[in-house]
Amino acid sequence: MSKKILVTGGTGYIGSHTVVELQQKGFEVIVADNLSNSSIDVLDNIAAITGIRPLFEKVDLADQEPALDLFNRHPDIRALVHFAAFKAVGESVADPLKYYRNNVGSLLNILMGMHAHGIRNIVFSSSCTVYGQPEELPVKETAPVQTAASPYGNTKQISEEIITDTSAVTPLQCIILRYFNPIGAHESALIGELPLGVPSNLMPYITQTAIGKREFLNVWGDDYKTPDGTPIRDYIHVVDLAQAHVISIERMLEENNQSRIEIFNLGTGTGYSVFDVIKSFERTSKLKLAYKVMARRPGDVEKVWADTEYANRVLGWKAGRGLDEMTLSAWNWEKKLASW
Ligand code: UD1
């Protein structure tokens, strides 16, 4: 039986780490990516880690014809991991159609391609952003989905709904993974997060400040109702996250899933503040980070962290890497980038 897995967005941040973990488990990986926010060189770095260069298809999955053609050329794909999507919250507010076309359009084409060839299994990359500011912490998968605060967040909610509706009337089955805050990089420092332009996320902004690309970190508010005043998030090491995708693929291929749609929160279960992350970075890098406390960033929630009990028990997955391992690996990656 074919062990061919299509990873869309496979040259991206989480995608590339997942390709490595899949290959190391013996899966044959095809990467489809339009390289709009990633580099082809990532494939060489994946090959340097695993010894295998994945087959690469440069395709914009939001374009129907090439997307369906991809499936015609690889009808023996067993399962997909779908990462290909835009993810910048601010940009999605400024250009919503770009986000709906890309994030929703490519999902529609993928589901049509899967249906045409009887491919049943897909892992979908979702986000804890669907919970907004939850009333109860830690957040369980049963917590209500709240009105999205941005078009980006809305594309994740709509995508979950499209998948669920489709699975009700076709053989489609899906594991939806709602990520908390993925940070860090592979221990080899050969792959990591490569933000284009000025990063909006915390970890790349910290490492770029430390390497000298940015003057100082803006800490967006220290007047929240949290112990040190800065917002709390559930940061999770990208390699732990990647491994959850492999487990999800195996779960569906072995028909161990308990329903056609399963949803899991992926976090560590521990919340850390912005100052906690800065302190961890200073500890592991042995540097002092320049930062200034500024006004709150619009749209930021105060605190959110995952209830991991369901993913631990049912998916059989647990994040093992701690905050210091996350900040150190992110720093090693930034230093490696500077040396290239
Ligand atoms: C954001 C998105 C989320 C998306 C995720 C991954 C929002 C509201 N949420 O999560 O939907 O899935 O990115 O792309 O945008 N911070 C600073 N200074 C900075 C950057 C961040 O203080 O320069 C703080 C933020 O206020 C926040 C924390 O660091 O408290 C984490 O921010 P970030 O890494 O951007 O992630 P989220 O906002 O949690």
Short mmCIF file of C-alpha atoms and ligand atoms in Angstrom, two decimals:
data_model
loop_
_atom_site.label_atom_id
_atom_site.label_comp_id
_atom_site.label_asym_id
_atom_site.label_seq_id
_atom_site.Cartn_x
_atom_site.Cartn_y
_atom_site.Cartn_z
CA MET A 1 0.00 0.00 0.00
CA SER A 2 1.33 3.46 -0.92
CA LYS A 3 2.68 5.55 1.93
CA LYS A 4 2.49 8.71 -0.13
CA ILE A 5 1.54 11.85 1.81
CA LEU A 6 0.91 15.21 0.17
CA VAL A 7 2.06 18.10 2.34
CA THR A 8 0.73 21.42 1.08
CA GLY A 9 2.77 24.36 2.27
CA GLY A 10 5.57 21.88 2.91
CA THR A 11 8.38 24.41 2.50
CA GLY A 12 6.84 26.67 5.18
CA TYR A 13 7.61 26.83 8.87
CA ILE A 14 5.43 24.10 10.36
CA GLY A 15 5.21 22.27 7.02
CA SER A 16 8.96 21.74 6.70
CA HIS A 17 9.23 20.34 10.24
CA THR A 18 6.33 17.99 9.52
CA VAL A 19 7.94 16.77 6.28
CA VAL A 20 11.05 15.83 8.28
CA GLU A 21 9.04 13.91 10.89
CA LEU A 22 6.99 12.11 8.21
CA GLN A 23 10.09 11.06 6.28
CA GLN A 24 11.74 9.85 9.46
CA LYS A 25 8.71 7.62 10.01
CA GLY A 26 9.06 6.10 6.55
CA PHE A 27 6.41 8.08 4.67
CA GLU A 28 7.00 9.15 1.08
CA VAL A 29 6.33 12.88 0.99
CA ILE A 30 5.27 15.10 -1.89
CA VAL A 31 5.55 18.81 -1.13
CA ALA A 32 3.22 21.23 -2.92
CA ASP A 33 3.94 24.91 -2.40
CA ASN A 34 3.73 28.12 -4.44
CA LEU A 35 6.81 29.50 -2.63
CA SER A 36 4.91 32.74 -1.91
CA ASN A 37 6.27 32.84 1.63
CA SER A 38 9.08 30.27 1.63
CA SER A 39 12.22 29.28 -0.21
CA ILE A 40 12.99 26.30 -2.44
CA ASP A 41 16.27 25.91 -0.50
CA VAL A 42 14.25 24.45 2.37
CA LEU A 43 14.12 21.20 0.36
CA ASP A 44 17.91 20.89 0.44
CA ASN A 45 17.89 21.48 4.18
CA ILE A 46 15.21 18.84 4.68
CA ALA A 47 17.39 16.47 2.62
CA ALA A 48 20.41 17.35 4.78
CA ILE A 49 18.46 16.27 7.88
CA THR A 50 16.71 13.16 6.57
CA GLY A 51 18.83 12.10 3.59
CA ILE A 52 15.77 12.32 1.33
CA ARG A 53 14.77 15.24 -0.86
CA PRO A 54 10.97 15.21 -1.07
CA LEU A 55 9.35 15.34 -4.49
CA PHE A 56 8.41 18.97 -5.10
CA GLU A 57 5.45 20.41 -7.02
CA LYS A 58 5.38 24.18 -7.45
CA VAL A 59 1.69 24.93 -7.60
CA ASP A 60 -0.74 27.59 -6.46
CA LEU A 61 -3.51 25.45 -5.01
CA ALA A 62 -5.96 28.33 -5.24
CA ASP A 63 -5.82 27.90 -9.04
CA GLN A 64 -8.25 25.12 -9.78
CA GLU A 65 -6.77 23.61 -12.93
CA PRO A 66 -3.18 23.08 -11.70
CA ALA A 67 -4.50 21.97 -8.32
CA LEU A 68 -6.69 19.25 -9.83
CA ASP A 69 -3.91 18.31 -12.23
CA LEU A 70 -1.64 17.65 -9.26
CA PHE A 71 -4.09 15.01 -8.03
CA ASN A 72 -4.38 13.51 -11.54
CA ARG A 73 -0.63 13.02 -11.55
CA HIS A 74 -0.52 11.52 -8.05
CA PRO A 75 -3.74 9.52 -7.69
CA ASP A 76 -2.15 7.14 -5.17
CA ILE A 77 -1.78 9.74 -2.40
CA ARG A 78 -3.03 8.19 0.86
CA ALA A 79 -3.43 11.34 2.93
CA LEU A 80 -2.82 15.08 3.02
CA VAL A 81 -1.51 17.49 5.57
CA HIS A 82 -2.82 20.88 4.52
CA PHE A 83 -0.71 23.84 5.67
CA ALA A 84 -0.77 26.04 2.56
CA ALA A 85 -2.34 29.30 3.76
CA PHE A 86 -1.56 32.92 4.51
CA LYS A 87 -1.27 33.65 8.24
CA ALA A 88 -0.60 37.34 8.88
CA VAL A 89 -3.49 38.67 10.95
CA GLY A 90 -2.91 42.37 10.14
CA GLU A 91 -2.55 41.76 6.42
CA SER A 92 -5.79 39.79 6.42
CA VAL A 93 -7.62 42.82 7.82
CA ALA A 94 -6.11 45.05 5.11
CA ASP A 95 -6.72 42.61 2.25
CA PRO A 96 -9.50 40.16 3.17
CA LEU A 97 -10.13 38.93 -0.38
CA LYS A 98 -6.51 37.82 -0.69
CA TYR A 99 -7.04 35.69 2.42
CA TYR A 100 -10.43 34.24 1.46
CA ARG A 101 -9.24 33.45 -2.08
CA ASN A 102 -6.06 31.77 -0.95
CA ASN A 103 -7.03 30.04 2.29
CA VAL A 104 -10.58 29.03 1.40
CA GLY A 105 -10.06 28.67 -2.37
CA SER A 106 -7.17 26.25 -2.04
CA LEU A 107 -9.08 24.12 0.47
CA LEU A 108 -12.01 23.81 -1.96
CA ASN A 109 -9.70 22.69 -4.78
CA ILE A 110 -7.97 20.20 -2.53
CA LEU A 111 -11.24 18.67 -1.37
CA MET A 112 -12.38 18.35 -5.01
CA GLY A 113 -9.10 16.69 -5.97
CA MET A 114 -9.37 14.29 -3.04
CA HIS A 115 -12.97 13.44 -3.90
CA ALA A 116 -12.12 12.79 -7.55
CA HIS A 117 -9.55 10.16 -6.57
CA GLY A 118 -11.18 8.66 -3.49
CA ILE A 119 -8.56 10.08 -1.11
CA ARG A 120 -10.20 10.19 2.30
CA ASN A 121 -7.70 11.47 4.83
CA ILE A 122 -6.66 15.02 5.62
CA VAL A 123 -5.05 16.73 8.58
CA PHE A 124 -6.06 20.37 8.75
CA SER A 125 -3.96 23.12 10.23
CA SER A 126 -6.23 25.26 12.43
CA SER A 127 -5.62 27.69 15.25
CA CYS A 128 -6.61 28.44 18.83
CA THR A 129 -7.65 31.80 17.43
CA VAL A 130 -11.07 30.17 16.83
CA TYR A 131 -11.70 30.36 20.60
CA GLY A 132 -11.09 34.15 20.85
CA GLN A 133 -10.72 35.05 24.56
CA PRO A 134 -12.18 31.90 26.13
CA GLU A 135 -14.24 32.19 29.28
CA GLU A 136 -12.72 29.11 30.86
CA LEU A 137 -9.03 28.23 31.09
CA PRO A 138 -7.42 25.92 30.19
CA VAL A 139 -9.30 25.74 26.87
CA LYS A 140 -10.99 22.47 26.01
CA GLU A 141 -11.90 21.45 22.46
CA THR A 142 -15.54 21.81 23.46
CA ALA A 143 -15.15 25.52 24.23
CA PRO A 144 -17.39 27.63 21.99
CA VAL A 145 -15.95 29.00 18.76
CA GLN A 146 -16.28 32.78 18.87
CA THR A 147 -16.82 35.29 16.10
CA ALA A 148 -13.45 35.65 14.41
CA ALA A 149 -11.50 38.80 15.17
CA SER A 150 -9.88 38.88 11.71
CA PRO A 151 -10.41 37.53 8.19
CA TYR A 152 -7.43 35.22 8.83
CA GLY A 153 -9.19 33.73 11.86
CA ASN A 154 -12.41 33.54 9.87
CA THR A 155 -10.71 31.52 7.11
CA LYS A 156 -9.77 28.94 9.74
CA GLN A 157 -13.35 28.76 11.07
CA ILE A 158 -14.87 28.59 7.59
CA SER A 159 -12.38 25.90 6.56
CA GLU A 160 -13.30 23.78 9.57
CA GLU A 161 -16.97 24.13 8.59
CA ILE A 162 -16.36 23.26 4.93
CA ILE A 163 -14.49 20.12 5.94
CA THR A 164 -17.18 19.11 8.43
CA ASP A 165 -20.03 19.67 5.94
CA THR A 166 -18.18 17.72 3.23
CA SER A 167 -17.43 14.80 5.51
CA ALA A 168 -21.14 14.47 6.27
CA VAL A 169 -21.91 13.49 2.67
CA THR A 170 -18.65 11.99 1.35
CA PRO A 171 -16.12 9.46 2.74
CA LEU A 172 -13.84 12.37 3.77
CA GLN A 173 -12.33 12.19 7.25
CA CYS A 174 -10.24 14.83 8.94
CA ILE A 175 -8.23 15.52 12.04
CA ILE A 176 -8.38 19.22 12.78
CA LEU A 177 -5.44 20.43 14.85
CA ARG A 178 -5.86 23.73 16.66
CA TYR A 179 -2.39 25.06 17.36
CA PHE A 180 -1.56 27.35 20.22
CA ASN A 181 1.67 29.38 19.67
CA PRO A 182 4.29 27.40 17.72
CA ILE A 183 7.86 28.65 18.20
CA GLY A 184 11.40 27.21 18.04
CA ALA A 185 13.21 25.35 15.31
CA HIS A 186 14.64 21.94 14.45
CA GLU A 187 17.60 20.95 16.66
CA SER A 188 19.84 20.78 13.56
CA ALA A 189 19.16 24.53 13.00
CA LEU A 190 18.75 23.66 9.32
CA ILE A 191 15.07 24.59 9.18
CA GLY A 192 13.05 27.15 11.14
CA GLU A 193 10.75 30.11 10.82
CA LEU A 194 11.61 32.50 7.97
CA PRO A 195 9.32 35.51 8.22
CA LEU A 196 9.29 37.83 5.20
CA GLY A 197 9.82 41.46 6.19
CA VAL A 198 9.18 42.66 9.73
CA PRO A 199 7.90 39.79 11.89
CA SER A 200 4.64 40.31 13.72
CA ASN A 201 5.06 37.28 15.98
CA LEU A 202 6.96 37.43 19.24
CA MET A 203 9.71 34.81 18.87
CA PRO A 204 11.16 35.87 15.49
CA TYR A 205 11.00 39.48 16.63
CA ILE A 206 13.04 38.59 19.72
CA THR A 207 15.71 36.69 17.80
CA GLN A 208 15.93 39.36 15.07
CA THR A 209 16.40 42.02 17.76
CA ALA A 210 19.13 39.99 19.42
CA ILE A 211 20.98 39.44 16.12
CA GLY A 212 20.82 43.18 15.36
CA LYS A 213 18.20 43.25 12.61
CA ARG A 214 15.79 45.20 14.86
CA GLU A 215 16.65 47.88 17.37
CA PHE A 216 14.39 46.71 20.19
CA LEU A 217 11.37 44.53 20.85
CA ASN A 218 8.05 46.30 21.36
CA VAL A 219 6.29 44.66 24.27
CA TRP A 220 2.65 45.24 23.41
CA GLY A 221 1.27 46.21 26.81
CA ASP A 222 2.08 45.39 30.43
CA ASP A 223 -1.25 46.41 31.91
CA TYR A 224 -3.15 43.14 31.42
CA LYS A 225 -4.70 41.33 34.37
CA THR A 226 -1.90 38.76 34.52
CA PRO A 227 0.81 38.28 37.19
CA ASP A 228 3.41 40.46 35.40
CA GLY A 229 0.96 42.48 33.28
CA THR A 230 1.91 40.96 29.91
CA PRO A 231 -0.37 38.56 27.98
CA ILE A 232 -0.13 34.82 28.46
CA ARG A 233 0.11 32.25 25.66
CA ASP A 234 0.73 28.54 25.36
CA TYR A 235 4.00 28.37 23.40
CA ILE A 236 4.70 25.00 21.83
CA HIS A 237 7.87 23.67 20.20
CA VAL A 238 7.37 23.28 16.44
CA VAL A 239 8.91 19.78 16.48
CA ASP A 240 6.38 18.59 19.08
CA LEU A 241 3.69 20.11 16.88
CA ALA A 242 5.05 18.40 13.75
CA GLN A 243 5.01 15.03 15.51
CA ALA A 244 1.31 15.44 16.28
CA HIS A 245 0.66 15.58 12.53
CA VAL A 246 2.44 12.26 11.96
CA ILE A 247 0.43 10.65 14.76
CA SER A 248 -2.76 12.05 13.22
CA ILE A 249 -1.92 10.63 9.79
CA GLU A 250 -1.15 7.21 11.30
CA ARG A 251 -4.36 7.34 13.32
CA MET A 252 -6.50 7.78 10.19
CA LEU A 253 -4.55 5.31 8.05
CA GLU A 254 -4.89 2.68 10.80
CA GLU A 255 -8.57 3.61 11.16
CA ASN A 256 -8.19 4.37 14.84
CA ASN A 257 -10.12 7.64 14.63
CA GLN A 258 -13.36 7.55 16.59
CA SER A 259 -15.33 9.83 14.29
CA ARG A 260 -15.03 11.30 10.84
CA ILE A 261 -14.04 14.67 12.23
CA GLU A 262 -11.79 14.85 15.27
CA ILE A 263 -10.52 18.08 16.78
CA PHE A 264 -7.49 18.37 19.05
CA ASN A 265 -5.87 21.32 20.80
CA LEU A 266 -2.10 21.30 20.47
CA GLY A 267 -0.31 23.10 23.27
CA THR A 268 1.78 22.25 26.30
CA GLY A 269 -0.92 23.17 28.78
CA THR A 270 1.32 25.78 30.41
CA GLY A 271 0.89 29.50 29.86
CA TYR A 272 3.85 31.87 29.75
CA SER A 273 3.85 35.66 29.67
CA VAL A 274 5.80 37.82 27.20
CA PHE A 275 8.26 38.59 30.01
CA ASP A 276 8.64 34.84 30.72
CA VAL A 277 9.62 34.31 27.08
CA ILE A 278 12.08 37.21 27.18
CA LYS A 279 13.63 35.84 30.40
CA SER A 280 13.94 32.37 28.93
CA PHE A 281 15.57 33.80 25.82
CA GLU A 282 18.04 35.80 27.93
CA ARG A 283 18.83 32.69 29.97
CA THR A 284 19.48 30.40 27.01
CA SER A 285 21.24 32.93 24.73
CA LYS A 286 23.17 34.55 27.61
CA LEU A 287 22.30 37.95 26.10
CA LYS A 288 20.34 40.96 27.32
CA LEU A 289 17.41 41.77 25.08
CA ALA A 290 16.57 45.42 24.29
CA TYR A 291 12.84 46.01 24.70
CA LYS A 292 10.36 48.81 25.34
CA VAL A 293 6.91 48.51 26.80
CA MET A 294 4.37 50.07 24.43
CA ALA A 295 0.57 50.34 24.28
CA ARG A 296 -1.50 47.21 23.79
CA ARG A 297 -1.75 45.77 20.26
CA PRO A 298 -5.37 45.84 19.05
CA GLY A 299 -6.93 42.40 18.89
CA ASP A 300 -4.61 40.69 21.38
CA VAL A 301 -6.35 38.46 23.89
CA GLU A 302 -5.24 38.55 27.51
CA LYS A 303 -4.55 34.92 28.21
CA VAL A 304 -5.03 31.57 26.58
CA TRP A 305 -3.60 28.13 27.16
CA ALA A 306 -4.68 24.65 26.18
CA ASP A 307 -6.30 21.84 28.07
CA THR A 308 -4.12 19.01 26.75
CA GLU A 309 -5.95 16.12 28.41
CA TYR A 310 -7.94 15.12 25.32
CA ALA A 311 -4.95 15.17 22.94
CA ASN A 312 -2.83 13.29 25.52
CA ARG A 313 -5.41 10.57 26.12
CA VAL A 314 -7.13 10.14 22.78
CA LEU A 315 -4.48 11.16 20.23
CA GLY A 316 -1.72 9.69 22.40
CA TRP A 317 0.44 12.77 21.96
CA LYS A 318 2.13 15.02 24.50
CA ALA A 319 4.44 17.98 23.98
CA GLY A 320 7.79 17.17 25.58
CA ARG A 321 9.96 20.24 24.98
CA GLY A 322 10.04 23.11 27.44
CA LEU A 323 10.26 26.87 26.99
CA ASP A 324 14.07 27.05 27.27
CA GLU A 325 14.44 24.43 24.53
CA MET A 326 12.09 26.50 22.37
CA THR A 327 13.92 29.81 22.83
CA LEU A 328 17.38 28.23 22.48
CA SER A 329 16.48 26.43 19.25
CA ALA A 330 14.94 29.64 17.84
CA TRP A 331 18.16 31.47 18.68
CA ASN A 332 20.39 28.78 17.14
CA TRP A 333 18.31 29.03 13.97
CA GLU A 334 18.62 32.84 13.82
CA LYS A 335 22.40 32.53 14.23
CA LYS A 336 22.54 29.90 11.49
CA LEU A 337 20.57 32.19 9.15
CA ALA A 338 23.05 34.97 9.83
CA SER A 339 25.93 32.66 8.88
CA TRP A 340 24.45 31.66 5.49
C1 UD1 B 1 -1.01 35.43 16.43
C2 UD1 B 1 -2.42 35.49 15.91
C3 UD1 B 1 -2.94 34.10 15.74
C4 UD1 B 1 -2.05 33.32 14.79
C5 UD1 B 1 -0.62 33.33 15.35
C6 UD1 B 1 0.34 32.67 14.38
C7 UD1 B 1 -3.39 37.58 16.74
C8 UD1 B 1 -4.40 38.18 17.64
N1 UD1 B 1 -3.27 36.24 16.82
O1 UD1 B 1 -1.06 34.89 17.75
O2 UD1 B 1 -4.24 34.15 15.20
O3 UD1 B 1 -2.52 32.00 14.66
O4 UD1 B 1 -0.20 34.67 15.57
O5 UD1 B 1 0.68 33.50 13.33
O6 UD1 B 1 -2.72 38.28 16.01
N2 UD1 B 1 4.13 40.42 21.27
C9 UD1 B 1 4.88 41.50 21.67
N3 UD1 B 1 5.71 42.10 20.77
C10 UD1 B 1 5.80 41.67 19.47
C11 UD1 B 1 5.05 40.55 19.06
C12 UD1 B 1 4.22 39.95 19.98
O7 UD1 B 1 4.81 41.92 22.82
O8 UD1 B 1 6.57 42.28 18.70
C13 UD1 B 1 3.26 39.72 22.24
C14 UD1 B 1 1.79 39.77 21.87
O9 UD1 B 1 1.17 40.88 22.44
C15 UD1 B 1 1.29 38.46 22.46
C16 UD1 B 1 2.49 37.53 22.41
O10 UD1 B 1 3.63 38.38 22.25
O11 UD1 B 1 0.96 38.65 23.79
C17 UD1 B 1 2.43 36.55 21.28
O12 UD1 B 1 2.19 37.25 20.06
P1 UD1 B 1 2.30 36.55 18.64
O13 UD1 B 1 3.55 35.78 18.54
O14 UD1 B 1 2.05 37.60 17.61
O15 UD1 B 1 1.11 35.48 18.65
P2 UD1 B 1 -0.44 35.69 18.94
O16 UD1 B 1 -0.84 37.10 18.84
O17 UD1 B 1 -0.76 34.97 20.19
#
